[in-house]
Amino acid sequence: DEKKAMEGVYKFQSTRIKLDVGGQQFTTSRSTLTKHSNSMLSSMFSGRHELIPDEEGAYFIDRDGTHFRHVLNFLRDEDSPTLPEDQFTLKELLKEADFYQIDSFADAIKAALVPPKARMSQHEVNNRLGLVSYGMSYSSDYARIYFQTQQKTSASVSINDADLSNLSFTGIYFAHTCSFRGSDMSNVKFDQCYFAAQLDLSDTDLTNASFTSCEGLTKGNVIFTSAIHDGIKFDRQIARYIQ
């Protein structure tokens, strides 16, 4: 009821605590900081230890102030926490949760983290593609493209949501439908390839990937929908098919 709610407000106002976390100022209540009895913050502000504030009355904690707002928000709204979606930030927050010894916060972060993509080796991918020796050359003075394939796929495959970073598909004749949806294909080389069948690269990370001297890109055989392509290398005449 209203009386109970106002009692809560009074309790908050009468137990305000100022914090300086890594140079950033925060104001919260003792009840928030001591919500988890086994946490470091609860131990600090339980009254069992003498703490010395600075000249402005703030207690200094030598941690990242940018992340501390997430710590406070979790303590305030633990039943319906709002966590950032960025995976790197979540990993940084997990370090803070461990430092402050807030187990439920660490559990919530772990639940929000996306499991790492399964790593596949060059040998494993080549076997899945069923590569066989194949010789084909193509040149075009108009498009300024020259390539010479060395291998050809012998089966359609789906290798989705995998870690394929830094692998090489150079010189492959893609004669069969292949899907790499959602995979990490950063720094992958697709140079001198012929795309005769559909290659689905939707939602992949193609950062710094290379597609030079290829044929079939302009025929719509390669799908780049929602792919990340920062720093990608490709021939000028196919730029509009990747953007």
Short mmCIF file of C-alpha atoms in Angstrom, two decimals:
data_model
loop_
_atom_site.label_atom_id
_atom_site.label_comp_id
_atom_site.label_asym_id
_atom_site.label_seq_id
_atom_site.Cartn_x
_atom_site.Cartn_y
_atom_site.Cartn_z
CA ASP A 1 0.00 0.00 0.00
CA GLU A 2 0.95 3.67 -0.09
CA LYS A 3 2.24 3.74 3.50
CA LYS A 4 4.50 0.77 2.91
CA ALA A 5 5.79 2.29 -0.31
CA MET A 6 6.62 5.58 1.44
CA GLU A 7 8.42 3.68 4.19
CA GLY A 8 10.61 2.17 1.48
CA VAL A 9 11.34 5.62 0.06
CA TYR A 10 12.27 6.92 3.51
CA LYS A 11 14.54 3.95 4.11
CA PHE A 12 16.30 4.60 0.80
CA GLN A 13 16.74 8.32 1.50
CA SER A 14 18.08 7.75 5.00
CA THR A 15 20.66 5.17 3.90
CA ARG A 16 22.03 6.75 0.73
CA ILE A 17 25.58 5.79 -0.15
CA LYS A 18 27.83 7.56 -2.63
CA LEU A 19 30.31 5.51 -4.60
CA ASP A 20 33.24 6.39 -6.81
CA VAL A 21 33.78 3.43 -9.13
CA GLY A 22 36.76 3.93 -11.42
CA GLY A 23 36.17 7.70 -11.39
CA GLN A 24 32.41 7.55 -12.05
CA GLN A 25 29.98 8.65 -9.35
CA PHE A 26 27.01 6.58 -8.23
CA THR A 27 24.40 7.02 -5.53
CA THR A 28 22.45 4.06 -4.22
CA SER A 29 21.07 2.65 -0.97
CA ARG A 30 22.65 0.41 1.62
CA SER A 31 19.78 -2.06 1.16
CA THR A 32 20.63 -2.41 -2.53
CA LEU A 33 24.32 -2.96 -1.89
CA THR A 34 23.67 -5.52 0.86
CA LYS A 35 20.96 -7.41 -1.02
CA HIS A 36 23.20 -10.46 -1.48
CA SER A 37 24.66 -11.32 1.90
CA ASN A 38 27.57 -13.30 0.45
CA SER A 39 28.66 -10.61 -2.00
CA MET A 40 31.68 -8.34 -1.63
CA LEU A 41 29.45 -5.24 -1.67
CA SER A 42 27.36 -6.62 1.18
CA SER A 43 30.48 -7.30 3.17
CA MET A 44 31.79 -3.79 2.54
CA PHE A 45 28.61 -1.98 3.59
CA SER A 46 27.25 -4.32 6.24
CA GLY A 47 28.64 -2.12 8.99
CA ARG A 48 31.09 -4.78 10.12
CA HIS A 49 34.05 -2.98 8.56
CA GLU A 50 35.26 0.58 8.89
CA LEU A 51 35.35 2.33 5.52
CA ILE A 52 36.91 5.70 4.89
CA PRO A 53 35.11 7.94 2.37
CA ASP A 54 36.86 10.62 0.34
CA GLU A 55 36.41 14.36 0.97
CA GLU A 56 33.12 14.29 -0.96
CA GLY A 57 31.77 11.42 1.11
CA ALA A 58 32.13 8.78 -1.61
CA TYR A 59 33.61 5.31 -1.18
CA PHE A 60 36.13 4.41 -3.85
CA ILE A 61 36.08 1.06 -5.68
CA ASP A 62 38.85 0.43 -8.20
CA ARG A 63 36.77 -1.18 -10.95
CA ASP A 64 35.28 -0.22 -14.33
CA GLY A 65 32.61 2.40 -13.71
CA THR A 66 31.05 1.80 -17.14
CA HIS A 67 30.06 -1.71 -16.12
CA PHE A 68 29.01 -0.86 -12.56
CA ARG A 69 25.68 0.59 -13.65
CA HIS A 70 24.74 -2.88 -14.87
CA VAL A 71 25.68 -4.29 -11.46
CA LEU A 72 23.43 -1.80 -9.68
CA ASN A 73 20.56 -2.30 -12.13
CA PHE A 74 20.71 -6.04 -11.55
CA LEU A 75 20.61 -5.60 -7.78
CA ARG A 76 17.64 -3.27 -8.12
CA ASP A 77 15.66 -5.39 -10.61
CA GLU A 78 16.91 -8.92 -10.21
CA ASP A 79 13.53 -10.46 -11.00
CA SER A 80 13.50 -8.91 -14.48
CA PRO A 81 17.10 -8.00 -15.33
CA THR A 82 17.98 -6.14 -18.50
CA LEU A 83 21.35 -7.20 -19.85
CA PRO A 84 23.23 -5.85 -22.88
CA GLU A 85 23.11 -8.01 -26.01
CA ASP A 86 26.72 -7.41 -27.03
CA GLN A 87 28.66 -10.58 -26.35
CA PHE A 88 31.94 -8.81 -25.59
CA THR A 89 30.22 -6.60 -23.00
CA LEU A 90 28.60 -9.65 -21.41
CA LYS A 91 31.99 -11.31 -21.06
CA GLU A 92 33.33 -8.17 -19.39
CA LEU A 93 30.31 -8.09 -17.07
CA LEU A 94 30.93 -11.70 -16.08
CA LYS A 95 34.32 -10.62 -14.73
CA GLU A 96 32.58 -7.93 -12.66
CA ALA A 97 30.00 -10.39 -11.35
CA ASP A 98 32.78 -12.70 -10.25
CA PHE A 99 34.71 -9.82 -8.65
CA TYR A 100 31.68 -8.63 -6.67
CA GLN A 101 30.76 -12.26 -5.91
CA ILE A 102 27.14 -11.93 -7.04
CA ASP A 103 26.39 -15.50 -8.10
CA SER A 104 22.89 -14.89 -9.48
CA PHE A 105 24.24 -12.05 -11.64
CA ALA A 106 26.94 -14.37 -13.02
CA ASP A 107 24.29 -17.05 -13.73
CA ALA A 108 22.10 -14.56 -15.62
CA ILE A 109 25.06 -13.43 -17.74
CA LYS A 110 26.08 -17.01 -18.55
CA ALA A 111 22.53 -17.74 -19.68
CA ALA A 112 22.64 -14.73 -22.03
CA LEU A 113 26.00 -15.61 -23.56
CA VAL A 114 25.86 -17.33 -26.94
CA PRO A 115 27.87 -20.57 -26.96
CA PRO A 116 31.03 -20.31 -29.08
CA LYS A 117 30.78 -21.62 -32.62
CA ALA A 118 32.24 -25.05 -33.20
CA ARG A 119 35.66 -24.80 -34.83
CA MET A 120 36.19 -26.75 -38.04
CA SER A 121 39.58 -27.39 -39.63
CA GLN A 122 40.46 -26.97 -43.29
CA HIS A 123 40.63 -30.75 -43.65
CA GLU A 124 37.17 -31.25 -42.13
CA VAL A 125 35.57 -28.64 -44.39
CA ASN A 126 37.26 -30.01 -47.50
CA ASN A 127 35.97 -33.49 -46.67
CA ARG A 128 32.43 -32.17 -46.19
CA LEU A 129 32.59 -30.45 -49.57
CA GLY A 130 33.80 -33.69 -51.17
CA LEU A 131 36.46 -31.90 -53.15
CA VAL A 132 37.85 -33.63 -56.21
CA SER A 133 40.57 -32.51 -58.59
CA TYR A 134 39.23 -30.38 -61.38
CA GLY A 135 40.88 -28.07 -63.90
CA MET A 136 39.14 -25.06 -65.37
CA SER A 137 40.43 -21.68 -66.47
CA TYR A 138 38.55 -18.52 -67.32
CA SER A 139 39.64 -15.07 -68.40
CA SER A 140 37.84 -11.90 -69.38
CA ASP A 141 39.56 -8.78 -70.63
CA TYR A 142 36.32 -6.84 -70.20
CA ALA A 143 35.88 -7.73 -66.56
CA ARG A 144 39.60 -8.05 -65.92
CA ILE A 145 39.12 -11.41 -64.27
CA TYR A 146 41.33 -14.43 -64.57
CA PHE A 147 41.06 -17.55 -62.51
CA GLN A 148 42.00 -21.19 -62.60
CA THR A 149 40.06 -23.62 -60.42
CA GLN A 150 41.84 -26.63 -58.99
CA GLN A 151 39.07 -28.50 -57.14
CA LYS A 152 35.35 -29.09 -57.50
CA THR A 153 32.62 -29.89 -54.99
CA SER A 154 30.97 -33.29 -55.30
CA ALA A 155 28.14 -32.87 -52.79
CA SER A 156 25.72 -30.28 -51.41
CA VAL A 157 26.50 -29.38 -47.80
CA SER A 158 25.27 -27.22 -44.92
CA ILE A 159 27.95 -26.04 -42.52
CA ASN A 160 26.04 -23.44 -40.52
CA ASP A 161 26.94 -21.54 -37.34
CA ALA A 162 30.51 -22.81 -37.39
CA ASP A 163 33.87 -21.15 -36.84
CA LEU A 164 35.48 -21.23 -40.28
CA SER A 165 37.67 -18.18 -39.82
CA ASN A 166 40.99 -17.97 -41.68
CA LEU A 167 40.21 -20.97 -43.93
CA SER A 168 40.84 -20.99 -47.67
CA PHE A 169 38.35 -21.91 -50.41
CA THR A 170 40.63 -20.59 -53.14
CA GLY A 171 40.32 -22.22 -56.55
CA ILE A 172 37.12 -24.21 -55.82
CA TYR A 173 34.42 -24.80 -58.43
CA PHE A 174 31.19 -24.71 -56.40
CA ALA A 175 29.07 -27.05 -58.52
CA HIS A 176 26.66 -27.91 -55.68
CA THR A 177 24.49 -25.92 -53.32
CA CYS A 178 26.38 -24.99 -50.15
CA SER A 179 25.25 -23.14 -47.04
CA PHE A 180 27.45 -21.46 -44.45
CA ARG A 181 24.68 -19.43 -42.80
CA GLY A 182 25.63 -17.72 -39.55
CA SER A 183 29.24 -18.90 -39.62
CA ASP A 184 32.32 -16.93 -38.70
CA MET A 185 34.13 -16.61 -42.03
CA SER A 186 36.37 -13.70 -41.19
CA ASN A 187 39.63 -13.62 -43.16
CA VAL A 188 38.40 -16.46 -45.40
CA LYS A 189 39.67 -16.60 -48.98
CA PHE A 190 37.27 -17.27 -51.86
CA ASP A 191 39.72 -16.12 -54.53
CA GLN A 192 39.57 -17.63 -58.05
CA CYS A 193 36.33 -19.50 -57.37
CA TYR A 194 33.53 -20.36 -59.77
CA PHE A 195 30.03 -20.22 -58.23
CA ALA A 196 27.87 -22.35 -60.52
CA ALA A 197 25.38 -23.27 -57.76
CA GLN A 198 23.91 -21.34 -54.86
CA LEU A 199 26.26 -20.43 -52.01
CA ASP A 200 24.37 -19.12 -48.97
CA LEU A 201 26.46 -16.73 -46.87
CA SER A 202 23.51 -15.12 -45.07
CA ASP A 203 24.26 -13.78 -41.57
CA THR A 204 27.93 -14.74 -41.83
CA ASP A 205 30.82 -12.66 -40.57
CA LEU A 206 32.89 -11.97 -43.70
CA THR A 207 35.18 -9.38 -42.12
CA ASN A 208 38.33 -9.06 -44.25
CA ALA A 209 37.27 -11.98 -46.47
CA SER A 210 38.52 -12.04 -50.06
CA PHE A 211 36.49 -12.63 -53.26
CA THR A 212 38.91 -11.63 -56.01
CA SER A 213 38.99 -13.03 -59.55
CA CYS A 214 35.73 -14.97 -59.12
CA GLU A 215 32.97 -15.90 -61.54
CA GLY A 216 29.28 -16.38 -60.76
CA LEU A 217 28.89 -13.64 -58.16
CA THR A 218 27.00 -11.40 -60.56
CA LYS A 219 24.49 -14.14 -61.38
CA GLY A 220 22.91 -14.07 -57.93
CA ASN A 221 24.36 -17.45 -57.01
CA VAL A 222 25.94 -16.10 -53.82
CA ILE A 223 23.61 -14.83 -51.09
CA PHE A 224 25.07 -12.13 -48.82
CA THR A 225 21.88 -11.21 -46.90
CA SER A 226 22.73 -9.58 -43.53
CA ALA A 227 26.37 -10.61 -43.81
CA ILE A 228 29.03 -8.55 -42.06
CA HIS A 229 31.50 -7.50 -44.73
CA ASP A 230 33.78 -4.89 -43.17
CA GLY A 231 37.10 -4.80 -45.01
CA ILE A 232 35.98 -7.37 -47.59
CA LYS A 233 38.06 -7.56 -50.78
CA PHE A 234 36.36 -8.07 -54.13
CA ASP A 235 36.56 -6.99 -57.76
CA ARG A 236 35.04 -3.58 -58.47
CA GLN A 237 32.44 -4.87 -60.92
CA ILE A 238 30.74 -7.08 -58.31
CA ALA A 239 30.63 -4.49 -55.50
CA ARG A 240 26.90 -3.87 -55.88
CA TYR A 241 26.11 -7.55 -55.36
CA ILE A 242 27.77 -7.56 -51.93
CA GLN A 243 26.62 -4.24 -50.49
#
